Short mmCIF file of C-alpha atoms in Angstrom, two decimals:
data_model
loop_
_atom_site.label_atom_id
_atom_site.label_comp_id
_atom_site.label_asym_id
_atom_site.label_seq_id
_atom_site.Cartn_x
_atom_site.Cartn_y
_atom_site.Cartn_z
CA UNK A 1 -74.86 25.89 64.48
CA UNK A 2 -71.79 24.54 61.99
CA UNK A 3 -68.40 24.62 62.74
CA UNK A 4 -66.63 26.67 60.49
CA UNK A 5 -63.22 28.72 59.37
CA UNK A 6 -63.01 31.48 61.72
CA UNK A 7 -61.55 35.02 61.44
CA UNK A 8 -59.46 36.31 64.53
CA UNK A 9 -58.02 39.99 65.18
CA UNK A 10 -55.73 41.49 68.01
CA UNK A 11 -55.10 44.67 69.28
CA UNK A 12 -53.82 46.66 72.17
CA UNK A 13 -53.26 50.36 73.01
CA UNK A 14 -51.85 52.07 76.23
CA UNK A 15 -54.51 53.68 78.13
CA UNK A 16 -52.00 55.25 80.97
CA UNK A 17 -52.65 59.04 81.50
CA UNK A 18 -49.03 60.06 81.17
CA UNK A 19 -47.87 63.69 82.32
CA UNK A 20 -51.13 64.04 84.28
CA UNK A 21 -52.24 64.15 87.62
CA UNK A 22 -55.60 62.08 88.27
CA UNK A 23 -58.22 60.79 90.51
CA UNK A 24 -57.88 57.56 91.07
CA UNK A 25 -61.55 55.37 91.28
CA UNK A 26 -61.72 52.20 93.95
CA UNK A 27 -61.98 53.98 97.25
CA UNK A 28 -64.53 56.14 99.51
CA UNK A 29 -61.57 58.75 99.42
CA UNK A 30 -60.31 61.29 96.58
CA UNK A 31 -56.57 59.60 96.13
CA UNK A 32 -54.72 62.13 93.19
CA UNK A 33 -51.71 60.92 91.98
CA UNK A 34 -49.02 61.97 89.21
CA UNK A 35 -46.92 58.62 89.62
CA UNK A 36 -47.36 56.15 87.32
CA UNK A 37 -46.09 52.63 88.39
CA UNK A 38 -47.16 50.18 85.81
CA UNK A 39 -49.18 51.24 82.56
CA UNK A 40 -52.81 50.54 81.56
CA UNK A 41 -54.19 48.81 78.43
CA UNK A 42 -56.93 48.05 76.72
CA UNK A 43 -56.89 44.70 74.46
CA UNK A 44 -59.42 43.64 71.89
CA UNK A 45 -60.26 40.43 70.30
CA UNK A 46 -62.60 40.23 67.43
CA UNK A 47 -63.71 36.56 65.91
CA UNK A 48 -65.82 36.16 63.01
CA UNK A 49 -67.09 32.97 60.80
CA UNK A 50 -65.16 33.18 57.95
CA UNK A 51 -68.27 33.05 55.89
CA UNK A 52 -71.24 35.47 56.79
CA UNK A 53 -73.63 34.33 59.33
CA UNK A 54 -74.28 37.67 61.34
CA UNK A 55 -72.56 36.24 63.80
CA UNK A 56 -69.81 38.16 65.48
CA UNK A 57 -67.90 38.62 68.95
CA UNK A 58 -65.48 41.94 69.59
CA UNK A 59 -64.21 40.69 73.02
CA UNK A 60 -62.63 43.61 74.52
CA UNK A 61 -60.89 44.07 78.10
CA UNK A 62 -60.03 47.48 80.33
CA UNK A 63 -57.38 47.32 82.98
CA UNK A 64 -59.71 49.49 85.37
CA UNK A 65 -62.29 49.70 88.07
CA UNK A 66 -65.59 49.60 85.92
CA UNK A 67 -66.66 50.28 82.63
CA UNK A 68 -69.19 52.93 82.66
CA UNK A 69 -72.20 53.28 80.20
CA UNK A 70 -70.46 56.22 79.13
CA UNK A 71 -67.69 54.91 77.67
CA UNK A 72 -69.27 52.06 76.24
CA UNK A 73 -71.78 54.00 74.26
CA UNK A 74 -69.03 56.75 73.55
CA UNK A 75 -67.24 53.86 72.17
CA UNK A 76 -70.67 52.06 70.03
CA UNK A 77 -71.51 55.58 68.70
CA UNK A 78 -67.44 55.87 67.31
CA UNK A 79 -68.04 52.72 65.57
CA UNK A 80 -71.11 52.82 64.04
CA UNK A 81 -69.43 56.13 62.31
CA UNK A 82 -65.90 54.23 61.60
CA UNK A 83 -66.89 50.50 61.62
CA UNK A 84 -69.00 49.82 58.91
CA UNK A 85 -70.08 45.82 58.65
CA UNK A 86 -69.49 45.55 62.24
CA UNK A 87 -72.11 45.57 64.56
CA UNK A 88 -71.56 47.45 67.64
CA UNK A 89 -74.10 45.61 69.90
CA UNK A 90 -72.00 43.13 69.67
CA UNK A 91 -69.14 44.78 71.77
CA UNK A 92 -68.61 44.34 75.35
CA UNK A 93 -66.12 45.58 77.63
CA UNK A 94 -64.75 44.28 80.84
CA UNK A 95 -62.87 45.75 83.48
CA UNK A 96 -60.19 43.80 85.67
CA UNK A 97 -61.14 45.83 88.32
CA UNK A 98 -57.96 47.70 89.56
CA UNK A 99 -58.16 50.38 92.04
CA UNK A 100 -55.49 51.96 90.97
CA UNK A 101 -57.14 53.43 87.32
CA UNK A 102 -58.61 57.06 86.39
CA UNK A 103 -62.22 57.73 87.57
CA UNK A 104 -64.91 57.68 84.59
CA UNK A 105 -67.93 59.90 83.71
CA UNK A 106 -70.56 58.36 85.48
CA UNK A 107 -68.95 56.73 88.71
CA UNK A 108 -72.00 56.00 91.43
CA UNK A 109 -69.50 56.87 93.74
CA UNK A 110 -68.95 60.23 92.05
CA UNK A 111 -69.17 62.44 94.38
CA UNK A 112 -66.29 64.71 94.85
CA UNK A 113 -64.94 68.49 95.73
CA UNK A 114 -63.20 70.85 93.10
CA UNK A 115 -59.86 68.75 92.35
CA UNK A 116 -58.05 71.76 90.75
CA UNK A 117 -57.49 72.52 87.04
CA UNK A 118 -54.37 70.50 87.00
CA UNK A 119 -56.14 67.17 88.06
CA UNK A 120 -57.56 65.78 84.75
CA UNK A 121 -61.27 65.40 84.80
CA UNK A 122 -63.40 62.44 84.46
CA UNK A 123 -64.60 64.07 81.17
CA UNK A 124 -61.10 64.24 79.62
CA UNK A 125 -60.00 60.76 80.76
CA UNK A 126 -63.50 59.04 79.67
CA UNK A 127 -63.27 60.74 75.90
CA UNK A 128 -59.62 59.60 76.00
CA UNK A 129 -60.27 56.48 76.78
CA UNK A 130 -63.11 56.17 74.19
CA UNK A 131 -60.76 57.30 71.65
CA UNK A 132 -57.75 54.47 72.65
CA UNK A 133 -60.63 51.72 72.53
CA UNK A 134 -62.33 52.66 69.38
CA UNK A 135 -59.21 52.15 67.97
CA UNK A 136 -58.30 49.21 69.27
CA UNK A 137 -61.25 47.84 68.43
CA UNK A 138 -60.98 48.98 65.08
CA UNK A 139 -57.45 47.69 64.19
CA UNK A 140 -59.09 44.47 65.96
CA UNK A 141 -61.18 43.97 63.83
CA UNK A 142 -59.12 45.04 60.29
CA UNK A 143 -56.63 42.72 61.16
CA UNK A 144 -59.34 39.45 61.03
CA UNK A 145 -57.48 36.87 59.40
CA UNK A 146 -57.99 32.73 59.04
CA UNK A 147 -56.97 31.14 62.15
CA UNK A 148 -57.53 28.39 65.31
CA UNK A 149 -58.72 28.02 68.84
CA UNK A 150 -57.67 26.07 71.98
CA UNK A 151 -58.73 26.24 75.08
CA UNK A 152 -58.41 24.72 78.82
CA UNK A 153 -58.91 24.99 82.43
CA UNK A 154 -55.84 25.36 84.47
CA UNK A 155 -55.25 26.43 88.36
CA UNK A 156 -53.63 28.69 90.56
CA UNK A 157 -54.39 29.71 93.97
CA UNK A 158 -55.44 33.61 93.79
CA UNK A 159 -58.61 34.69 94.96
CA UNK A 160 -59.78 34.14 98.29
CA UNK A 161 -63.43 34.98 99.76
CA UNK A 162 -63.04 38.20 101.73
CA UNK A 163 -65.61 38.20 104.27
CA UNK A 164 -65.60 37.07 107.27
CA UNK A 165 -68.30 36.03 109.37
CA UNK A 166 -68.56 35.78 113.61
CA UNK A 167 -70.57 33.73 115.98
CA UNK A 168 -73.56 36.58 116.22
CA UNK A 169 -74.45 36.00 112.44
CA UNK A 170 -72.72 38.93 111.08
CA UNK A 171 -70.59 39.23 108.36
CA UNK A 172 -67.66 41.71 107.46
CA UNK A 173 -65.39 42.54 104.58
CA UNK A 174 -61.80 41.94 105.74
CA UNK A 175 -63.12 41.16 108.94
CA UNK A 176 -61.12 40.04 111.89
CA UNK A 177 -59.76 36.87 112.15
CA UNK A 178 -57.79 36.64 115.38
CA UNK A 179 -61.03 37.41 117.38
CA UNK A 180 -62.78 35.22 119.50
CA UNK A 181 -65.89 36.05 117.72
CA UNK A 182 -64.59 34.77 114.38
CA UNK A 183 -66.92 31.89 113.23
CA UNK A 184 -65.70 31.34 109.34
CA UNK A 185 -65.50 32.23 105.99
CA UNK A 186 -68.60 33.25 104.47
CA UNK A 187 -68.29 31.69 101.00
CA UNK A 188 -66.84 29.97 98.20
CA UNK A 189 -63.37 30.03 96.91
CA UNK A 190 -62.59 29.19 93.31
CA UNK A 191 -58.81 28.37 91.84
CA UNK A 192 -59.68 27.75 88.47
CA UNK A 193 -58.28 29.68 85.72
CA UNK A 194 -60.17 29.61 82.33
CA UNK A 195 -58.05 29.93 79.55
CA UNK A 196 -58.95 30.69 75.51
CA UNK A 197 -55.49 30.42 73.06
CA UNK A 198 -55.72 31.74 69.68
CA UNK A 199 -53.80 30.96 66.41
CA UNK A 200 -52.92 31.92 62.84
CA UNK A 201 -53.49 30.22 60.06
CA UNK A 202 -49.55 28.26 60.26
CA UNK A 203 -51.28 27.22 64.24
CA UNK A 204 -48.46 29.66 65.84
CA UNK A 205 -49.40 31.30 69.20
CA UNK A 206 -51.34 34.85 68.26
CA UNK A 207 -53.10 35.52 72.17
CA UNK A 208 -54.89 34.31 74.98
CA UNK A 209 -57.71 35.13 77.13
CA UNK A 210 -56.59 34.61 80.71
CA UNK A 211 -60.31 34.09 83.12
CA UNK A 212 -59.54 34.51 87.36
CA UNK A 213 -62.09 34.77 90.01
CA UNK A 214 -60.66 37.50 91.04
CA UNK A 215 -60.18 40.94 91.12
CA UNK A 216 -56.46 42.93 90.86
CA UNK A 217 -56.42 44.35 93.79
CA UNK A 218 -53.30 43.56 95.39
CA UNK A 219 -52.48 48.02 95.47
CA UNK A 220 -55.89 49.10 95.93
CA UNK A 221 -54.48 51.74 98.26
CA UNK A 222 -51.64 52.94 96.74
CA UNK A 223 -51.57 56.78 95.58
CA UNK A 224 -49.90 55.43 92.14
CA UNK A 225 -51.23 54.35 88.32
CA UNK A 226 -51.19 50.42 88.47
CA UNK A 227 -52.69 47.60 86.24
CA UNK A 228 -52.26 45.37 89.94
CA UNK A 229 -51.15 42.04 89.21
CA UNK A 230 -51.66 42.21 85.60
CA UNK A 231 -48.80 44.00 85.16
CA UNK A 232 -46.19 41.20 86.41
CA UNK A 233 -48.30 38.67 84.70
CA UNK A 234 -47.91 40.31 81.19
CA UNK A 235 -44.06 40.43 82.20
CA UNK A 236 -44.01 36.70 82.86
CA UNK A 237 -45.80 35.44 79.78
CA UNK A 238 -44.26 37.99 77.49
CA UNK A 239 -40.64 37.18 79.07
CA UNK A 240 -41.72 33.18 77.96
CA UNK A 241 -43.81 33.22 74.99
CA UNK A 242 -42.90 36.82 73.27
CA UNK A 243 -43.72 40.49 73.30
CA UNK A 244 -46.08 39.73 69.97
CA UNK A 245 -48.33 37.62 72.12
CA UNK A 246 -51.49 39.54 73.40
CA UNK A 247 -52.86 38.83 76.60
CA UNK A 248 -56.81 39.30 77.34
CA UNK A 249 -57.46 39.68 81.00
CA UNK A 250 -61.07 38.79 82.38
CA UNK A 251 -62.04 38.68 86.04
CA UNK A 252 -64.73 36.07 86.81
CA UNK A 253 -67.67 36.21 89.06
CA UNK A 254 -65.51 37.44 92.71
CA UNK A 255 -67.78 40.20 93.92
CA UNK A 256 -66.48 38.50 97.24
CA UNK A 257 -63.21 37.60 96.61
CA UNK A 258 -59.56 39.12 97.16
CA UNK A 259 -56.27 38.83 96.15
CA UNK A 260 -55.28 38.63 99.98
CA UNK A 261 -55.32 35.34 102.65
CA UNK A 262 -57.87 36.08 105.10
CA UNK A 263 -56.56 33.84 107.82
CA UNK A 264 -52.99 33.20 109.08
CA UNK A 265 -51.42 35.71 107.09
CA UNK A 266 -48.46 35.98 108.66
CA UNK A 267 -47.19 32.47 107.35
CA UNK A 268 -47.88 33.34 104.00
CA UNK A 269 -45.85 36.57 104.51
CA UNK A 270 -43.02 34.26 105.57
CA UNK A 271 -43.13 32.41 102.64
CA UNK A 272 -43.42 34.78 100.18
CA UNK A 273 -40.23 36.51 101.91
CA UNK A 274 -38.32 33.45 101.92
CA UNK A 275 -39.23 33.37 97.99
CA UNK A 276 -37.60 36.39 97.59
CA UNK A 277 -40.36 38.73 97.22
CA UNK A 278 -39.57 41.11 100.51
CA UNK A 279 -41.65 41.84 103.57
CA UNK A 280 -44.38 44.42 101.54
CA UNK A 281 -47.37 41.28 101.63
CA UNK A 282 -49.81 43.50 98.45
CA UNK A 283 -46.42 43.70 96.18
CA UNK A 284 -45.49 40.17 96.74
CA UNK A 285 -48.67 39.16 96.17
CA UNK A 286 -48.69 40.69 93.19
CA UNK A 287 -45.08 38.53 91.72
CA UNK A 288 -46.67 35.63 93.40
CA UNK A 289 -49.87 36.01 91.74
CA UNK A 290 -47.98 36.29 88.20
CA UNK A 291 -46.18 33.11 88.94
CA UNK A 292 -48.94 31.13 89.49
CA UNK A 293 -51.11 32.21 86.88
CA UNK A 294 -47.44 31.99 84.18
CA UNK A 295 -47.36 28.37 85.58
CA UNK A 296 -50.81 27.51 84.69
CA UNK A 297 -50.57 28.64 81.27
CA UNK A 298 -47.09 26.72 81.14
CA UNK A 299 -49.19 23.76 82.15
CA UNK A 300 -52.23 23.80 79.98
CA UNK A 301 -50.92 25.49 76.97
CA UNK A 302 -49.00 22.22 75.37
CA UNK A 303 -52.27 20.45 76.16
CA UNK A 304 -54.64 22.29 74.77
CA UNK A 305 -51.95 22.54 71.69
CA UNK A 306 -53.06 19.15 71.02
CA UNK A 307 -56.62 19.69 69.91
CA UNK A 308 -56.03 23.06 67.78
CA UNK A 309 -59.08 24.19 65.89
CA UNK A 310 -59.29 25.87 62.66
CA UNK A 311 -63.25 25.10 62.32
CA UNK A 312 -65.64 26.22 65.43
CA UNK A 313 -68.74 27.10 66.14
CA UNK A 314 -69.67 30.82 66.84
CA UNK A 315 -73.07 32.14 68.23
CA UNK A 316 -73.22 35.55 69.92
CA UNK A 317 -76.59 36.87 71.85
CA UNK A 318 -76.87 39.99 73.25
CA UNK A 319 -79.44 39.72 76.27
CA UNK A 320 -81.69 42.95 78.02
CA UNK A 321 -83.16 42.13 80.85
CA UNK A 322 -85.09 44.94 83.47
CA UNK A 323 -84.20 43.73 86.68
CA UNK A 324 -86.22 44.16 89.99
CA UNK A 325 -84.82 46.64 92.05
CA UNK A 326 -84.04 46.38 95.81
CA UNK A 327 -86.77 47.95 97.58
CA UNK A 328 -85.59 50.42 100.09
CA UNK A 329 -87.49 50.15 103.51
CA UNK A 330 -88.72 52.87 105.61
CA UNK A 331 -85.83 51.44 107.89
CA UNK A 332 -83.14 51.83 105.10
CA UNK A 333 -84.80 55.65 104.46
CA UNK A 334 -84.05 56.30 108.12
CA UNK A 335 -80.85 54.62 108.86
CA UNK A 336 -79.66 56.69 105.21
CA UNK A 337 -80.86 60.03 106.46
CA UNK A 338 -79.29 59.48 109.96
CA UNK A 339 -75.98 58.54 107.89
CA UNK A 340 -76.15 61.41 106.19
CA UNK A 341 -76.59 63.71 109.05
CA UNK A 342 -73.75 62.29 111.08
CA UNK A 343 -71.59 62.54 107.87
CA UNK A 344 -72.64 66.23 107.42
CA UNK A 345 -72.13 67.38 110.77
CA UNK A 346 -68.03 65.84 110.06
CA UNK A 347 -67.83 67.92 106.92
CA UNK A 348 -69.29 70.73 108.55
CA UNK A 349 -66.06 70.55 111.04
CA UNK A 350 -64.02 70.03 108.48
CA UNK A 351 -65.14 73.31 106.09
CA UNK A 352 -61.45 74.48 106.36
CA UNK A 353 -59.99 71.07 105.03
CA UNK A 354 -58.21 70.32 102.21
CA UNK A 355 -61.03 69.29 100.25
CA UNK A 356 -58.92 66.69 98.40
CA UNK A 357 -57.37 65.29 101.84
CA UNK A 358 -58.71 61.66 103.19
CA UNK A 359 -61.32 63.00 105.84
CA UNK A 360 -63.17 65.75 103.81
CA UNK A 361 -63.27 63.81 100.84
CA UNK A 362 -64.73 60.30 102.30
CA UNK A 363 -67.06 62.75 104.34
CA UNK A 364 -68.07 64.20 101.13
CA UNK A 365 -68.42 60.35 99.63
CA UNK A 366 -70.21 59.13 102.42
CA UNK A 367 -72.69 61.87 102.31
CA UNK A 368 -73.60 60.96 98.40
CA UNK A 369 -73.12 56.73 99.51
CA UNK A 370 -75.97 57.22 101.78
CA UNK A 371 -78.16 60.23 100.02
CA UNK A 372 -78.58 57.81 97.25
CA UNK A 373 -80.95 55.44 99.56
CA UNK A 374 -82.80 58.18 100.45
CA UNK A 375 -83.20 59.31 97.16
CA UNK A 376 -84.50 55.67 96.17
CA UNK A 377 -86.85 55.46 98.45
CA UNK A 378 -88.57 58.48 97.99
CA UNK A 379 -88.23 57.44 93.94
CA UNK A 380 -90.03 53.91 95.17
CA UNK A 381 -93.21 55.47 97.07
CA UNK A 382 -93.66 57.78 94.03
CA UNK A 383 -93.48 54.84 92.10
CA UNK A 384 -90.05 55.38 90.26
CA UNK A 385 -86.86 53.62 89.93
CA UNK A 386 -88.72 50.33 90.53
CA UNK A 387 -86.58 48.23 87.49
CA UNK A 388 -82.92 48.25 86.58
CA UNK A 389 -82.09 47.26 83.11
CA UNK A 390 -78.96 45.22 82.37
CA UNK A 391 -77.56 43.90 79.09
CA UNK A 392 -75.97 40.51 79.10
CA UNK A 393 -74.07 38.29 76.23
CA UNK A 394 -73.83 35.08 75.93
CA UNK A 395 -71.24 33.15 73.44
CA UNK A 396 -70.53 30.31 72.05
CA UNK A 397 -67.35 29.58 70.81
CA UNK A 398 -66.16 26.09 69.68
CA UNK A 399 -67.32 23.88 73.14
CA UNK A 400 -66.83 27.02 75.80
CA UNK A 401 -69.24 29.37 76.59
CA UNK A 402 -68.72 32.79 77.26
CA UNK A 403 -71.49 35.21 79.42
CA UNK A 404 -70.95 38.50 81.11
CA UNK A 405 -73.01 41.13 83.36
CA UNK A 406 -72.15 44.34 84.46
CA UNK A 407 -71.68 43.86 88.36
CA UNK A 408 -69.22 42.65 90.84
CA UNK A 409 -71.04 39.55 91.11
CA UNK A 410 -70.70 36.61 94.13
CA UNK A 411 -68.85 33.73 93.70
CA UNK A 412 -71.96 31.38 93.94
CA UNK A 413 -73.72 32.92 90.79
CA UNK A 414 -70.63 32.16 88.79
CA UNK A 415 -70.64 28.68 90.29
CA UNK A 416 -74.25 27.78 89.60
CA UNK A 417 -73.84 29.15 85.84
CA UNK A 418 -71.04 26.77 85.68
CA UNK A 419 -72.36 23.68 87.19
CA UNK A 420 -75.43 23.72 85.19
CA UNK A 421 -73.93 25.05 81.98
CA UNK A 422 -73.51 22.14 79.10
CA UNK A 423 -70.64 23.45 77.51
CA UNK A 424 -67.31 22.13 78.47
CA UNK A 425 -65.71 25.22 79.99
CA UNK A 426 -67.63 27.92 80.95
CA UNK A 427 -66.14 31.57 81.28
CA UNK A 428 -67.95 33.53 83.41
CA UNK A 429 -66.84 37.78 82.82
CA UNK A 430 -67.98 40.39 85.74
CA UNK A 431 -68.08 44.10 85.05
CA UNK A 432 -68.75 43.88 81.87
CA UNK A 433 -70.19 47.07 82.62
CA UNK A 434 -70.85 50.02 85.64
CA UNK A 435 -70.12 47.97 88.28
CA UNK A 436 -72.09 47.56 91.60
CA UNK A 437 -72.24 44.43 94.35
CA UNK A 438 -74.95 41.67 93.46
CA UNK A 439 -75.01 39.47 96.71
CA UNK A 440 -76.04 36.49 97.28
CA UNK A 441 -79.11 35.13 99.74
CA UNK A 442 -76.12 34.70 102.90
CA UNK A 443 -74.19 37.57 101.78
CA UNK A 444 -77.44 39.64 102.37
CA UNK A 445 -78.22 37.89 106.03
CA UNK A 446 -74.49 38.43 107.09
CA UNK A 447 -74.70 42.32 105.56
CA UNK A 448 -71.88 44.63 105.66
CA UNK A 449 -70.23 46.61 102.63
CA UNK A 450 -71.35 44.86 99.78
CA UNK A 451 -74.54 43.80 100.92
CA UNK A 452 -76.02 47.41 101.73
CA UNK A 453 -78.56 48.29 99.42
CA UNK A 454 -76.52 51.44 98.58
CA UNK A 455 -73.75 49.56 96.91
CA UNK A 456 -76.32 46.89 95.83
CA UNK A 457 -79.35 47.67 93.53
CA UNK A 458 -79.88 44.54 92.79
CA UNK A 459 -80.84 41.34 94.92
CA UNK A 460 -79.98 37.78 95.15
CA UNK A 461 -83.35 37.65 93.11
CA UNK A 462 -81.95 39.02 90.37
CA UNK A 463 -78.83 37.46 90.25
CA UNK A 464 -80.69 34.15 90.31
CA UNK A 465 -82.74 35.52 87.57
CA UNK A 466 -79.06 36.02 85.50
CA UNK A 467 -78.23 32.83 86.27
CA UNK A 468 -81.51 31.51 84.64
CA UNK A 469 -81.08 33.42 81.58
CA UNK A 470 -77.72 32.62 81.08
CA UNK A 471 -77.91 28.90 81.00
CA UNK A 472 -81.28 28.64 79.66
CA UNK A 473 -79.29 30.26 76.74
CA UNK A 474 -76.10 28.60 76.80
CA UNK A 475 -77.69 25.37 76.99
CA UNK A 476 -80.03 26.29 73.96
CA UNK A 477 -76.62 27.32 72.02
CA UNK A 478 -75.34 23.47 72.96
CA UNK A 479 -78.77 21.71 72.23
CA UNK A 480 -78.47 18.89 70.11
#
């Protein structure tokens, strides 16, 4: 492919459910909230070649948990209607993966008692939500106009792998560390921060795509309406570079990473005290966070300034692929049913509960976590439910690649795509889609949440067989 003039649009809209209580998504519990502590957004990019090739990219990021299918294909069927010339397939969505955003239509975890007529539904937040992106999208893509590309790879210390493993071979998610059975850290840790700067025509900062391995997740307990760590970061770059500039979040492969230190804590809860930050660790994360990332784009920036492009190369593939399912054992059926069973009996005492309070609702969850195995294994023996199927894409823009998939995918994939990938800079995106935990081979042998086939339809086969695809096509995009 030739390097030509490209076309580049912005937009942003607030996504925050103002004057409304709501469920918040990221937790086994029903959390409603009315408080709103930071707003939401949704920010699109669209690129183009300047002159027609087919070839298009609408780059689009969600400051929430997951992007369900639903909102996606709400969203594809609005601009098919509204968008002529622009091809929706070529849309994707990604989610920073807050815990502290509205539930969606079509949740796995969606199981959950009557939340009263003054909680706003999934329903009403998904078609709201659908609206507010649509229209970004749209503007996005009206206000293409001539301009450049930079990019570069900076660092900052953020994510951190959050499961810890002990001298019996098992493995847990914020596991102990101060235990004699602590053995280590189960994987990977990645500082790298991928970074994609846009122009106009004159070369004066338009935007930039900001890529951590890691998800914002500094509050994911809090009863309150947070973009996480996103929030102070927009602050920090905005306070800098201006209010104009748009900022495109995108959380890299980290299905096993965190925000948080897993070991020794306490001195990094000294020195974030001492920086000023006070003694609450998650919210001075969260300031820490946006200095480090604000310092990396400080740092690479001025660099990347010097090799500005006005001409690059721009390939888009959209990727299905059906996926093998995990098969669910006879053991998995029975350890599910006897989950269930236990679970039930807690609801049972719990009939005269607040059916939005912490017990009955992660009863209630827990019920649906573990039916759901069941439920697949039964599918399985009757032959059913055997495949998944996944869309993936796959860009090339100037010497980066871009590639996403819909889960919250380990560390290691990410790294493998990179290490083999030919481009320069590779930018891996997660949840570009529903969500769910694709594990890798020693995530599986240590188990634990995010290795239990409930939260995991999909094994380290298949995220091998991503990998595959994904530089197979990359490195076709590159050839020659």
């Amino acid at each position: 492919m030739k390097a030509g003039k490209i076309l580049i649009g912005w937009s942003t809209r607030d996504v925050t459910p103002y004057g409304r209580k709501v469920s918040l998504r990221g937790q086994f519990h029903v959390r409603i909230t009315e408080e709103v502590r930071d707003p939401l957004f949704v920010t699109a990019l669209a690129l183009e070649p300047a002159e027609a090739s087919g070839q298009q990219a609408m780059i689009v990021s969600l400051d929430t948990a997951t992007v369900t299918d639903y909102i996606t294909e709400g969203c594809r069927e609005t601009l098919k209607k509204e968008l002529p010339g622009f091809n929706p397939d070529m849309l994707f969505i990604s989610a920073t993966h807050t815990h502290t955003a509205p539930d969606q239509p079509g949740t796995l975890l969606g199981s959950a008692p009557d939340l009263g007529g003054d909680v706003m539904t999934k329903q009403e937040y998904g078609d709201f939500l659908i609206e507010k992106i649509s229209e970004a999208v749209i503007e996005a893509w009206k206000n293409r106009k001539p301009g450049a590309l930079s990019w570069g790879k900076g660092y900052a210390v953020i994510g951190h792998n959050r499961r810890v493993s002990y001298f019996d071979g098992s493995t847990k998610m914020y596991g102990k560390t101060e235990v004699p059975e602590f053995s280590h850290i189960e994987g990977y840790e990645d500082h790298g921060v991928d970074m994609l700067f846009t122009y106009d025509s004159a070369q004066k900062l338009t935007g930039m795509v900001v890529n951590v391995p890691c998800p914002s997740q500094c509050s994911e307990n809090e009863y309150a309406v947070s973009s996480d760590y996103w929030h102070e970061i927009r602050e920090k770059i905005h306070e800098k570079y201006g209010n104009d500039i748009f900022i495109l979040p995108q959380c890299a492969a980290a299905g096993d990473q965190s925000p948080r230190t897993m070991v020794n804590r306490e001195a990094d809860i000294r020195m974030l005290e001492l920086k000023g930050y006070g003694k609450d660790y998650n919210n001075a994360r969260r300031r820490d966070i946006a200095d480090k990332i604000a310092a990396a784009v400080d740092e690479v920036l001025p660099l990347a300034a010097k090799d500005i492009r006005p001409e690059v190369e721009l390939e888009h593939e959209v990727i299905n692929l059906d996926l093998v399912r995990r098969k669910a054992t006879e053991e998995d059926y029975q350890i599910a049913k006897k989950e269930v069973d236990s679970w039930q009996a807690k609801l049972d005492e719990l009939k005269d509960a607040d059916p939005t309070s912490l017990k009955y609702s992660r009863a209630l969850r827990r019920i649906g976590f573990n039916q759901c195995v069941a439920d697949l294994y039964e599918d399985q023996q009757n032959g059913k439910n055997l495949t998944l199927p996944v869309e993936l894409h796959v860009l090339r823009i100037g010497d980066i690649a871009m590639c996403t998939n819909r889960f919250e995918y380990y560390l290691d994939y990410g790294m493998r795509i990179k290490g083999r990938s030919q481009a320069i800079q590779t930018f891996v995106v997660q949840l570009a889609g529903s969500g769910t935990y694709l594990p890798t081979e020693r995530g599986m042998q240590g188990g634990s949440y995010g290795a239990y086939i409930a939260s995991t339809p999909i094994g380290p086969g298949g995220g091998q067989q991503i990998v595959e695809k994904q530089v197979e096509t990359i490195n076709g995009m590159f050839a020659g």
